[in-house]
JSON list of C-alpha atoms in Angstrom, two decimals:
[
{"chain": "A", "resi": 296, "resn": "UNK", "atom": "CA", "xyz": [0.14, 0.03, 0.05]},
{"chain": "A", "resi": 297, "resn": "UNK", "atom": "CA", "xyz": [1.49, 3.39, -0.97]},
{"chain": "A", "resi": 298, "resn": "UNK", "atom": "CA", "xyz": [1.39, 6.27, 1.38]},
{"chain": "A", "resi": 299, "resn": "UNK", "atom": "CA", "xyz": [-1.15, 8.01, -0.77]},
{"chain": "A", "resi": 300, "resn": "UNK", "atom": "CA", "xyz": [-3.49, 4.94, -0.47]},
{"chain": "A", "resi": 301, "resn": "UNK", "atom": "CA", "xyz": [-3.01, 4.69, 3.29]},
{"chain": "A", "resi": 302, "resn": "UNK", "atom": "CA", "xyz": [-3.81, 8.50, 3.84]},
{"chain": "A", "resi": 303, "resn": "UNK", "atom": "CA", "xyz": [-6.89, 8.24, 1.68]},
{"chain": "A", "resi": 304, "resn": "UNK", "atom": "CA", "xyz": [-8.35, 5.23, 3.58]},
{"chain": "A", "resi": 305, "resn": "UNK", "atom": "CA", "xyz": [-11.28, 6.50, 5.79]},
{"chain": "A", "resi": 306, "resn": "UNK", "atom": "CA", "xyz": [-11.55, 5.91, 9.50]},
{"chain": "A", "resi": 307, "resn": "UNK", "atom": "CA", "xyz": [-14.08, 3.34, 10.60]},
{"chain": "A", "resi": 308, "resn": "UNK", "atom": "CA", "xyz": [-15.29, 2.25, 13.91]},
{"chain": "A", "resi": 309, "resn": "UNK", "atom": "CA", "xyz": [-13.55, -0.15, 16.21]},
{"chain": "A", "resi": 310, "resn": "UNK", "atom": "CA", "xyz": [-15.41, -3.46, 15.50]},
{"chain": "A", "resi": 311, "resn": "UNK", "atom": "CA", "xyz": [-14.22, -5.47, 18.58]},
{"chain": "A", "resi": 312, "resn": "UNK", "atom": "CA", "xyz": [-17.00, -5.16, 21.20]},
{"chain": "A", "resi": 313, "resn": "UNK", "atom": "CA", "xyz": [-18.65, -7.21, 23.93]},
{"chain": "A", "resi": 314, "resn": "UNK", "atom": "CA", "xyz": [-21.31, -9.63, 22.69]},
{"chain": "A", "resi": 315, "resn": "UNK", "atom": "CA", "xyz": [-24.28, -7.55, 23.83]},
{"chain": "A", "resi": 316, "resn": "UNK", "atom": "CA", "xyz": [-22.99, -4.40, 21.69]},
{"chain": "A", "resi": 317, "resn": "UNK", "atom": "CA", "xyz": [-23.84, -3.97, 18.14]},
{"chain": "A", "resi": 318, "resn": "UNK", "atom": "CA", "xyz": [-21.99, -1.37, 15.96]},
{"chain": "A", "resi": 319, "resn": "UNK", "atom": "CA", "xyz": [-23.66, -0.25, 12.89]},
{"chain": "A", "resi": 320, "resn": "UNK", "atom": "CA", "xyz": [-22.32, -1.59, 9.47]},
{"chain": "A", "resi": 321, "resn": "UNK", "atom": "CA", "xyz": [-19.61, 0.76, 8.38]},
{"chain": "A", "resi": 322, "resn": "UNK", "atom": "CA", "xyz": [-20.86, 1.68, 4.94]},
{"chain": "A", "resi": 323, "resn": "UNK", "atom": "CA", "xyz": [-19.53, 4.53, 2.81]},
{"chain": "A", "resi": 324, "resn": "UNK", "atom": "CA", "xyz": [-22.89, 6.27, 3.50]},
{"chain": "A", "resi": 325, "resn": "UNK", "atom": "CA", "xyz": [-22.59, 6.15, 7.20]},
{"chain": "A", "resi": 326, "resn": "UNK", "atom": "CA", "xyz": [-18.84, 7.28, 7.24]},
{"chain": "A", "resi": 327, "resn": "UNK", "atom": "CA", "xyz": [-19.81, 10.24, 5.02]},
{"chain": "A", "resi": 328, "resn": "UNK", "atom": "CA", "xyz": [-22.43, 11.27, 7.47]},
{"chain": "A", "resi": 329, "resn": "UNK", "atom": "CA", "xyz": [-20.02, 10.91, 10.47]},
{"chain": "A", "resi": 330, "resn": "UNK", "atom": "CA", "xyz": [-17.43, 12.91, 8.48]},
{"chain": "A", "resi": 331, "resn": "UNK", "atom": "CA", "xyz": [-19.90, 15.81, 8.17]},
{"chain": "A", "resi": 332, "resn": "UNK", "atom": "CA", "xyz": [-20.94, 16.01, 11.81]},
{"chain": "A", "resi": 333, "resn": "UNK", "atom": "CA", "xyz": [-17.38, 15.61, 13.19]},
{"chain": "A", "resi": 334, "resn": "UNK", "atom": "CA", "xyz": [-16.08, 18.51, 10.81]},
{"chain": "A", "resi": 335, "resn": "UNK", "atom": "CA", "xyz": [-15.57, 21.60, 13.09]},
{"chain": "A", "resi": 336, "resn": "UNK", "atom": "CA", "xyz": [-16.63, 23.78, 10.09]},
{"chain": "A", "resi": 337, "resn": "UNK", "atom": "CA", "xyz": [-20.06, 22.15, 9.63]},
{"chain": "A", "resi": 338, "resn": "UNK", "atom": "CA", "xyz": [-22.72, 24.70, 10.43]},
{"chain": "A", "resi": 339, "resn": "UNK", "atom": "CA", "xyz": [-25.54, 23.96, 12.91]},
{"chain": "A", "resi": 340, "resn": "UNK", "atom": "CA", "xyz": [-28.38, 23.35, 10.23]},
{"chain": "A", "resi": 341, "resn": "UNK", "atom": "CA", "xyz": [-26.15, 20.77, 8.47]},
{"chain": "A", "resi": 342, "resn": "UNK", "atom": "CA", "xyz": [-25.02, 19.25, 11.73]},
{"chain": "A", "resi": 343, "resn": "UNK", "atom": "CA", "xyz": [-28.60, 18.81, 12.68]},
{"chain": "A", "resi": 344, "resn": "UNK", "atom": "CA", "xyz": [-29.81, 17.41, 9.26]},
{"chain": "A", "resi": 345, "resn": "UNK", "atom": "CA", "xyz": [-27.05, 14.72, 9.09]},
{"chain": "A", "resi": 346, "resn": "UNK", "atom": "CA", "xyz": [-27.22, 13.84, 12.66]},
{"chain": "A", "resi": 347, "resn": "UNK", "atom": "CA", "xyz": [-30.89, 13.14, 12.21]},
{"chain": "A", "resi": 348, "resn": "UNK", "atom": "CA", "xyz": [-29.91, 10.90, 9.45]},
{"chain": "A", "resi": 349, "resn": "UNK", "atom": "CA", "xyz": [-27.65, 8.73, 11.54]},
{"chain": "A", "resi": 350, "resn": "UNK", "atom": "CA", "xyz": [-30.16, 8.74, 14.45]},
{"chain": "A", "resi": 351, "resn": "UNK", "atom": "CA", "xyz": [-32.86, 7.41, 12.03]},
{"chain": "A", "resi": 352, "resn": "UNK", "atom": "CA", "xyz": [-30.56, 4.57, 11.01]},
{"chain": "A", "resi": 353, "resn": "UNK", "atom": "CA", "xyz": [-29.79, 3.84, 14.80]},
{"chain": "A", "resi": 354, "resn": "UNK", "atom": "CA", "xyz": [-33.59, 3.77, 15.55]},
{"chain": "A", "resi": 355, "resn": "UNK", "atom": "CA", "xyz": [-34.28, 1.30, 12.71]},
{"chain": "A", "resi": 356, "resn": "UNK", "atom": "CA", "xyz": [-31.46, -1.10, 13.78]},
{"chain": "A", "resi": 357, "resn": "UNK", "atom": "CA", "xyz": [-32.68, -0.79, 17.34]},
{"chain": "A", "resi": 358, "resn": "UNK", "atom": "CA", "xyz": [-36.14, -1.86, 16.36]},
{"chain": "A", "resi": 359, "resn": "UNK", "atom": "CA", "xyz": [-34.63, -4.94, 14.60]},
{"chain": "A", "resi": 360, "resn": "UNK", "atom": "CA", "xyz": [-33.71, -6.12, 18.10]},
{"chain": "A", "resi": 361, "resn": "UNK", "atom": "CA", "xyz": [-37.10, -6.02, 19.56]},
{"chain": "A", "resi": 362, "resn": "UNK", "atom": "CA", "xyz": [-39.02, -9.42, 19.69]},
{"chain": "A", "resi": 363, "resn": "UNK", "atom": "CA", "xyz": [-41.71, -10.14, 17.09]},
{"chain": "A", "resi": 364, "resn": "UNK", "atom": "CA", "xyz": [-44.46, -12.78, 16.58]},
{"chain": "A", "resi": 365, "resn": "UNK", "atom": "CA", "xyz": [-45.87, -14.39, 13.56]},
{"chain": "A", "resi": 366, "resn": "UNK", "atom": "CA", "xyz": [-49.10, -12.89, 12.07]},
{"chain": "A", "resi": 367, "resn": "UNK", "atom": "CA", "xyz": [-50.98, -13.05, 8.86]},
{"chain": "A", "resi": 368, "resn": "UNK", "atom": "CA", "xyz": [-52.94, -10.38, 6.88]},
{"chain": "A", "resi": 369, "resn": "UNK", "atom": "CA", "xyz": [-55.25, -10.42, 3.94]},
{"chain": "A", "resi": 370, "resn": "UNK", "atom": "CA", "xyz": [-53.98, -8.46, 0.95]},
{"chain": "A", "resi": 371, "resn": "UNK", "atom": "CA", "xyz": [-56.08, -6.61, -1.59]},
{"chain": "A", "resi": 372, "resn": "UNK", "atom": "CA", "xyz": [-55.63, -9.48, -3.94]},
{"chain": "A", "resi": 373, "resn": "UNK", "atom": "CA", "xyz": [-57.54, -11.82, -1.73]},
{"chain": "A", "resi": 374, "resn": "UNK", "atom": "CA", "xyz": [-54.57, -13.76, -0.67]},
{"chain": "A", "resi": 375, "resn": "UNK", "atom": "CA", "xyz": [-52.87, -14.12, 2.61]},
{"chain": "A", "resi": 376, "resn": "UNK", "atom": "CA", "xyz": [-49.58, -12.87, 3.55]},
{"chain": "A", "resi": 377, "resn": "UNK", "atom": "CA", "xyz": [-47.59, -14.47, 6.42]},
{"chain": "A", "resi": 378, "resn": "UNK", "atom": "CA", "xyz": [-45.64, -11.83, 8.29]},
{"chain": "A", "resi": 379, "resn": "UNK", "atom": "CA", "xyz": [-44.50, -10.38, 11.61]},
{"chain": "A", "resi": 380, "resn": "UNK", "atom": "CA", "xyz": [-45.60, -7.90, 14.18]},
{"chain": "A", "resi": 381, "resn": "UNK", "atom": "CA", "xyz": [-43.93, -6.41, 17.16]},
{"chain": "A", "resi": 382, "resn": "UNK", "atom": "CA", "xyz": [-44.41, -8.02, 20.46]},
{"chain": "A", "resi": 383, "resn": "UNK", "atom": "CA", "xyz": [-45.37, -5.68, 23.39]},
{"chain": "A", "resi": 384, "resn": "UNK", "atom": "CA", "xyz": [-45.33, -1.99, 23.69]},
{"chain": "A", "resi": 385, "resn": "UNK", "atom": "CA", "xyz": [-42.26, 0.28, 23.47]},
{"chain": "A", "resi": 386, "resn": "UNK", "atom": "CA", "xyz": [-41.24, 3.83, 24.84]},
{"chain": "A", "resi": 387, "resn": "UNK", "atom": "CA", "xyz": [-38.25, 5.96, 24.48]},
{"chain": "A", "resi": 388, "resn": "UNK", "atom": "CA", "xyz": [-36.37, 7.54, 27.39]},
{"chain": "A", "resi": 389, "resn": "UNK", "atom": "CA", "xyz": [-33.97, 10.38, 26.52]},
{"chain": "A", "resi": 390, "resn": "UNK", "atom": "CA", "xyz": [-31.12, 11.39, 28.76]},
{"chain": "A", "resi": 391, "resn": "UNK", "atom": "CA", "xyz": [-31.42, 15.21, 28.75]},
{"chain": "A", "resi": 392, "resn": "UNK", "atom": "CA", "xyz": [-30.47, 17.37, 27.08]},
{"chain": "A", "resi": 393, "resn": "UNK", "atom": "CA", "xyz": [-28.49, 15.82, 24.26]},
{"chain": "A", "resi": 394, "resn": "UNK", "atom": "CA", "xyz": [-30.65, 12.64, 24.15]},
{"chain": "A", "resi": 395, "resn": "UNK", "atom": "CA", "xyz": [-33.78, 14.73, 23.36]},
{"chain": "A", "resi": 396, "resn": "UNK", "atom": "CA", "xyz": [-32.20, 15.29, 19.83]},
{"chain": "A", "resi": 397, "resn": "UNK", "atom": "CA", "xyz": [-33.00, 11.50, 19.23]},
{"chain": "A", "resi": 398, "resn": "UNK", "atom": "CA", "xyz": [-36.76, 11.75, 20.25]},
{"chain": "A", "resi": 399, "resn": "UNK", "atom": "CA", "xyz": [-37.84, 12.84, 16.74]},
{"chain": "A", "resi": 400, "resn": "UNK", "atom": "CA", "xyz": [-36.08, 10.02, 15.05]},
{"chain": "A", "resi": 401, "resn": "UNK", "atom": "CA", "xyz": [-37.96, 7.55, 17.18]},
{"chain": "A", "resi": 402, "resn": "UNK", "atom": "CA", "xyz": [-41.27, 9.28, 16.58]},
{"chain": "A", "resi": 403, "resn": "UNK", "atom": "CA", "xyz": [-40.63, 9.26, 12.89]},
{"chain": "A", "resi": 404, "resn": "UNK", "atom": "CA", "xyz": [-40.41, 5.42, 13.07]},
{"chain": "A", "resi": 405, "resn": "UNK", "atom": "CA", "xyz": [-42.96, 4.65, 15.89]},
{"chain": "A", "resi": 406, "resn": "UNK", "atom": "CA", "xyz": [-46.19, 6.66, 15.81]},
{"chain": "A", "resi": 407, "resn": "UNK", "atom": "CA", "xyz": [-47.65, 8.02, 19.09]},
{"chain": "A", "resi": 408, "resn": "UNK", "atom": "CA", "xyz": [-44.67, 6.44, 20.94]},
{"chain": "A", "resi": 409, "resn": "UNK", "atom": "CA", "xyz": [-44.44, 7.64, 24.59]},
{"chain": "A", "resi": 410, "resn": "UNK", "atom": "CA", "xyz": [-41.19, 9.42, 25.58]},
{"chain": "A", "resi": 411, "resn": "UNK", "atom": "CA", "xyz": [-39.77, 9.62, 29.15]},
{"chain": "A", "resi": 412, "resn": "UNK", "atom": "CA", "xyz": [-36.97, 11.86, 30.32]},
{"chain": "A", "resi": 413, "resn": "UNK", "atom": "CA", "xyz": [-34.00, 11.65, 32.63]},
{"chain": "A", "resi": 414, "resn": "UNK", "atom": "CA", "xyz": [-31.71, 14.61, 33.59]},
{"chain": "A", "resi": 415, "resn": "UNK", "atom": "CA", "xyz": [-28.25, 13.50, 34.66]},
{"chain": "A", "resi": 416, "resn": "UNK", "atom": "CA", "xyz": [-25.37, 15.80, 34.55]},
{"chain": "A", "resi": 417, "resn": "UNK", "atom": "CA", "xyz": [-21.70, 15.03, 34.92]},
{"chain": "A", "resi": 418, "resn": "UNK", "atom": "CA", "xyz": [-19.38, 16.82, 37.43]},
{"chain": "A", "resi": 419, "resn": "UNK", "atom": "CA", "xyz": [-16.86, 18.42, 35.25]},
{"chain": "A", "resi": 420, "resn": "UNK", "atom": "CA", "xyz": [-14.15, 18.14, 38.08]},
{"chain": "A", "resi": 421, "resn": "UNK", "atom": "CA", "xyz": [-14.79, 14.39, 39.00]},
{"chain": "A", "resi": 422, "resn": "UNK", "atom": "CA", "xyz": [-16.45, 13.28, 35.80]},
{"chain": "A", "resi": 423, "resn": "UNK", "atom": "CA", "xyz": [-19.07, 11.52, 37.97]},
{"chain": "A", "resi": 424, "resn": "UNK", "atom": "CA", "xyz": [-22.76, 11.48, 37.14]},
{"chain": "A", "resi": 425, "resn": "UNK", "atom": "CA", "xyz": [-25.54, 12.94, 39.28]},
{"chain": "A", "resi": 426, "resn": "UNK", "atom": "CA", "xyz": [-29.33, 12.34, 38.91]},
{"chain": "A", "resi": 427, "resn": "UNK", "atom": "CA", "xyz": [-31.34, 15.56, 38.79]},
{"chain": "A", "resi": 428, "resn": "UNK", "atom": "CA", "xyz": [-34.77, 14.66, 37.35]},
{"chain": "A", "resi": 429, "resn": "UNK", "atom": "CA", "xyz": [-36.87, 11.91, 35.88]},
{"chain": "A", "resi": 430, "resn": "UNK", "atom": "CA", "xyz": [-40.28, 11.66, 34.29]},
{"chain": "A", "resi": 431, "resn": "UNK", "atom": "CA", "xyz": [-41.26, 8.20, 32.93]},
{"chain": "A", "resi": 432, "resn": "UNK", "atom": "CA", "xyz": [-44.48, 6.64, 31.89]},
{"chain": "A", "resi": 433, "resn": "UNK", "atom": "CA", "xyz": [-46.39, 5.02, 34.64]},
{"chain": "A", "resi": 434, "resn": "UNK", "atom": "CA", "xyz": [-46.62, 1.60, 33.01]},
{"chain": "A", "resi": 435, "resn": "UNK", "atom": "CA", "xyz": [-42.78, 1.78, 31.99]},
{"chain": "A", "resi": 436, "resn": "UNK", "atom": "CA", "xyz": [-42.16, -1.60, 33.72]},
{"chain": "A", "resi": 437, "resn": "UNK", "atom": "CA", "xyz": [-44.42, -3.33, 31.03]},
{"chain": "A", "resi": 438, "resn": "UNK", "atom": "CA", "xyz": [-42.69, -1.71, 28.08]},
{"chain": "A", "resi": 439, "resn": "UNK", "atom": "CA", "xyz": [-39.54, -2.27, 25.90]},
{"chain": "A", "resi": 440, "resn": "UNK", "atom": "CA", "xyz": [-37.49, 0.94, 26.45]},
{"chain": "A", "resi": 441, "resn": "UNK", "atom": "CA", "xyz": [-35.09, 2.54, 23.98]},
{"chain": "A", "resi": 442, "resn": "UNK", "atom": "CA", "xyz": [-32.79, 4.63, 26.12]},
{"chain": "A", "resi": 443, "resn": "UNK", "atom": "CA", "xyz": [-31.39, 7.38, 23.98]},
{"chain": "A", "resi": 444, "resn": "UNK", "atom": "CA", "xyz": [-28.19, 9.40, 24.39]},
{"chain": "A", "resi": 445, "resn": "UNK", "atom": "CA", "xyz": [-25.89, 10.36, 21.38]},
{"chain": "A", "resi": 446, "resn": "UNK", "atom": "CA", "xyz": [-22.62, 10.24, 23.28]},
{"chain": "A", "resi": 447, "resn": "UNK", "atom": "CA", "xyz": [-21.12, 7.44, 25.69]},
{"chain": "A", "resi": 448, "resn": "UNK", "atom": "CA", "xyz": [-17.84, 8.71, 27.27]},
{"chain": "A", "resi": 449, "resn": "UNK", "atom": "CA", "xyz": [-17.22, 7.13, 30.80]},
{"chain": "A", "resi": 450, "resn": "UNK", "atom": "CA", "xyz": [-20.54, 5.41, 30.82]},
{"chain": "A", "resi": 451, "resn": "UNK", "atom": "CA", "xyz": [-21.54, 6.94, 34.09]},
{"chain": "A", "resi": 452, "resn": "UNK", "atom": "CA", "xyz": [-24.72, 8.87, 32.88]},
{"chain": "A", "resi": 453, "resn": "UNK", "atom": "CA", "xyz": [-25.96, 5.82, 30.88]},
{"chain": "A", "resi": 454, "resn": "UNK", "atom": "CA", "xyz": [-25.38, 3.49, 33.92]},
{"chain": "A", "resi": 455, "resn": "UNK", "atom": "CA", "xyz": [-27.14, 5.78, 36.26]},
{"chain": "A", "resi": 456, "resn": "UNK", "atom": "CA", "xyz": [-30.06, 6.00, 33.69]},
{"chain": "A", "resi": 457, "resn": "UNK", "atom": "CA", "xyz": [-30.40, 2.16, 33.64]},
{"chain": "A", "resi": 458, "resn": "UNK", "atom": "CA", "xyz": [-30.29, 1.86, 37.42]},
{"chain": "A", "resi": 459, "resn": "UNK", "atom": "CA", "xyz": [-33.19, 4.56, 37.37]},
{"chain": "A", "resi": 460, "resn": "UNK", "atom": "CA", "xyz": [-35.25, 2.26, 34.85]},
{"chain": "A", "resi": 461, "resn": "UNK", "atom": "CA", "xyz": [-34.31, -0.97, 36.92]},
{"chain": "A", "resi": 462, "resn": "UNK", "atom": "CA", "xyz": [-35.66, 0.73, 40.04]},
{"chain": "A", "resi": 463, "resn": "UNK", "atom": "CA", "xyz": [-38.82, 1.50, 38.24]},
{"chain": "A", "resi": 464, "resn": "UNK", "atom": "CA", "xyz": [-39.37, -2.26, 37.52]},
{"chain": "A", "resi": 465, "resn": "UNK", "atom": "CA", "xyz": [-37.99, -2.46, 33.90]},
{"chain": "A", "resi": 466, "resn": "UNK", "atom": "CA", "xyz": [-36.27, -5.86, 33.42]},
{"chain": "A", "resi": 467, "resn": "UNK", "atom": "CA", "xyz": [-32.76, -5.10, 32.11]},
{"chain": "A", "resi": 468, "resn": "UNK", "atom": "CA", "xyz": [-33.26, -7.33, 29.05]},
{"chain": "A", "resi": 469, "resn": "UNK", "atom": "CA", "xyz": [-36.10, -5.17, 28.01]},
{"chain": "A", "resi": 470, "resn": "UNK", "atom": "CA", "xyz": [-33.69, -2.13, 27.61]},
{"chain": "A", "resi": 471, "resn": "UNK", "atom": "CA", "xyz": [-31.84, -1.12, 24.53]},
{"chain": "A", "resi": 472, "resn": "UNK", "atom": "CA", "xyz": [-29.41, 1.63, 24.52]},
{"chain": "A", "resi": 473, "resn": "UNK", "atom": "CA", "xyz": [-28.86, 3.57, 21.38]},
{"chain": "A", "resi": 474, "resn": "UNK", "atom": "CA", "xyz": [-26.13, 6.09, 20.73]},
{"chain": "A", "resi": 475, "resn": "UNK", "atom": "CA", "xyz": [-24.18, 7.73, 18.02]},
{"chain": "A", "resi": 476, "resn": "UNK", "atom": "CA", "xyz": [-20.50, 7.60, 19.42]},
{"chain": "A", "resi": 477, "resn": "UNK", "atom": "CA", "xyz": [-18.95, 5.51, 22.11]},
{"chain": "A", "resi": 478, "resn": "UNK", "atom": "CA", "xyz": [-15.50, 5.15, 23.74]},
{"chain": "A", "resi": 479, "resn": "UNK", "atom": "CA", "xyz": [-14.12, 1.82, 24.33]},
{"chain": "A", "resi": 480, "resn": "UNK", "atom": "CA", "xyz": [-13.91, 2.53, 28.00]},
{"chain": "A", "resi": 481, "resn": "UNK", "atom": "CA", "xyz": [-17.62, 3.57, 28.19]},
{"chain": "A", "resi": 482, "resn": "UNK", "atom": "CA", "xyz": [-18.78, 0.57, 26.09]},
{"chain": "A", "resi": 483, "resn": "UNK", "atom": "CA", "xyz": [-16.63, -1.86, 28.31]},
{"chain": "A", "resi": 484, "resn": "UNK", "atom": "CA", "xyz": [-17.96, -0.31, 31.60]},
{"chain": "A", "resi": 485, "resn": "UNK", "atom": "CA", "xyz": [-21.58, -0.44, 30.36]},
{"chain": "A", "resi": 486, "resn": "UNK", "atom": "CA", "xyz": [-21.49, -3.87, 29.01]},
{"chain": "A", "resi": 487, "resn": "UNK", "atom": "CA", "xyz": [-19.74, -5.50, 32.06]},
{"chain": "A", "resi": 488, "resn": "UNK", "atom": "CA", "xyz": [-22.40, -3.69, 34.32]},
{"chain": "A", "resi": 489, "resn": "UNK", "atom": "CA", "xyz": [-25.29, -4.96, 32.21]},
{"chain": "A", "resi": 490, "resn": "UNK", "atom": "CA", "xyz": [-24.36, -7.90, 30.14]},
{"chain": "A", "resi": 491, "resn": "UNK", "atom": "CA", "xyz": [-28.00, -8.69, 29.28]},
{"chain": "A", "resi": 492, "resn": "UNK", "atom": "CA", "xyz": [-28.74, -4.97, 27.94]},
{"chain": "A", "resi": 493, "resn": "UNK", "atom": "CA", "xyz": [-28.27, -4.63, 24.30]},
{"chain": "A", "resi": 494, "resn": "UNK", "atom": "CA", "xyz": [-26.24, -1.64, 23.01]},
{"chain": "A", "resi": 495, "resn": "UNK", "atom": "CA", "xyz": [-26.66, -0.22, 19.47]},
{"chain": "A", "resi": 496, "resn": "UNK", "atom": "CA", "xyz": [-23.85, 2.23, 18.64]},
{"chain": "A", "resi": 497, "resn": "UNK", "atom": "CA", "xyz": [-22.93, 3.94, 15.32]},
{"chain": "A", "resi": 498, "resn": "UNK", "atom": "CA", "xyz": [-19.27, 4.23, 16.13]},
{"chain": "A", "resi": 499, "resn": "UNK", "atom": "CA", "xyz": [-16.67, 3.29, 18.82]},
{"chain": "A", "resi": 500, "resn": "UNK", "atom": "CA", "xyz": [-13.99, 5.87, 18.77]},
{"chain": "A", "resi": 501, "resn": "UNK", "atom": "CA", "xyz": [-10.28, 5.78, 19.86]},
{"chain": "A", "resi": 502, "resn": "UNK", "atom": "CA", "xyz": [-10.89, 6.63, 23.62]},
{"chain": "A", "resi": 503, "resn": "UNK", "atom": "CA", "xyz": [-11.13, 9.44, 26.18]},
{"chain": "A", "resi": 504, "resn": "UNK", "atom": "CA", "xyz": [-8.78, 12.28, 26.74]},
{"chain": "A", "resi": 505, "resn": "UNK", "atom": "CA", "xyz": [-7.69, 13.58, 30.01]},
{"chain": "A", "resi": 506, "resn": "UNK", "atom": "CA", "xyz": [-10.88, 15.53, 30.33]},
{"chain": "A", "resi": 507, "resn": "UNK", "atom": "CA", "xyz": [-12.97, 12.29, 29.82]},
{"chain": "A", "resi": 508, "resn": "UNK", "atom": "CA", "xyz": [-14.22, 13.45, 26.40]},
{"chain": "A", "resi": 509, "resn": "UNK", "atom": "CA", "xyz": [-14.64, 11.07, 23.57]},
{"chain": "A", "resi": 510, "resn": "UNK", "atom": "CA", "xyz": [-11.81, 11.44, 20.97]},
{"chain": "A", "resi": 511, "resn": "UNK", "atom": "CA", "xyz": [-11.62, 12.19, 18.00]},
{"chain": "A", "resi": 512, "resn": "UNK", "atom": "CA", "xyz": [-15.31, 12.74, 18.86]},
{"chain": "A", "resi": 513, "resn": "UNK", "atom": "CA", "xyz": [-17.24, 15.75, 17.66]},
{"chain": "A", "resi": 514, "resn": "UNK", "atom": "CA", "xyz": [-17.27, 18.14, 20.50]},
{"chain": "A", "resi": 515, "resn": "UNK", "atom": "CA", "xyz": [-20.22, 18.75, 22.60]},
{"chain": "A", "resi": 516, "resn": "UNK", "atom": "CA", "xyz": [-23.25, 17.25, 20.76]},
{"chain": "A", "resi": 517, "resn": "UNK", "atom": "CA", "xyz": [-26.00, 19.03, 22.59]},
{"chain": "A", "resi": 518, "resn": "UNK", "atom": "CA", "xyz": [-24.18, 22.51, 22.18]},
{"chain": "A", "resi": 519, "resn": "UNK", "atom": "CA", "xyz": [-23.72, 21.83, 18.33]},
{"chain": "A", "resi": 520, "resn": "UNK", "atom": "CA", "xyz": [-27.24, 20.38, 17.88]},
{"chain": "A", "resi": 521, "resn": "UNK", "atom": "CA", "xyz": [-29.20, 23.04, 19.85]},
{"chain": "A", "resi": 522, "resn": "UNK", "atom": "CA", "xyz": [-27.03, 26.13, 20.06]},
{"chain": "A", "resi": 523, "resn": "UNK", "atom": "CA", "xyz": [-24.14, 26.79, 17.71]}
]
C-alpha cells in the first residue's frame, strides 16, 4: 500500500466489542455522514440534518432487536401474507439534554410512541454522574425501553439512567441503549455492568482524553445540535 493509499483510507469504527454490543455496519454512506458531523466547520443546520439521518438509522437498527411474533394479513388481491408484528409496547427515554435530539427519529419510526426523560449531569471536576430529574410513563415496567443518548464517554450517565429504569421495575433485558458515538472505556464499563442489555452504537471511537471526552469525537453534541 502506498502512502497516498494509506492516507486516503477512511477511519471506521472499532469493531471489537462485547457480545451485547452492536456496531452499525460501516458503509460508505454512514462514514460520510459521520465525517460531516465531526467537521468543526459544519454549520448547525447541516449538523442537525445529518445527525438526524444517523439517528434514524440507529432507531431502525434498534427496532430490529425487539421481539416479534408471527401474524397473517389479507392483501387486496384476496391472498394471505404471512408476516410479523412487534411483540409488546415500547417507549423511548432520553437522557437530557442531548438525548432529546433523538426523540424525533424515534417518533418518525413509531407513531404515538411515549417518551420519558431523565436528567443526569456530569461533574466536570470528578466526571461522575448525578441524577437531577426523571419523568417516565407510569407503565414503563411493562414496556420495552429505547434509551437515547448520542454520546457514551465514561458510561456514568448511561449506567445511572439504567439504574433508574431498573428501580422502576423495567427488566434489564427489555432495555436497548442507542447512541451515535462511544468510547471503548464507556462500552466496556456499560457492557460489564449490564451484560443482558443490548447496546446499538454507530461508532466506537479511539478513547477518552484527560478531560474524559470522547476522541476524536465531535465536540459537545448538545451544544452543536441546539446552540451553535
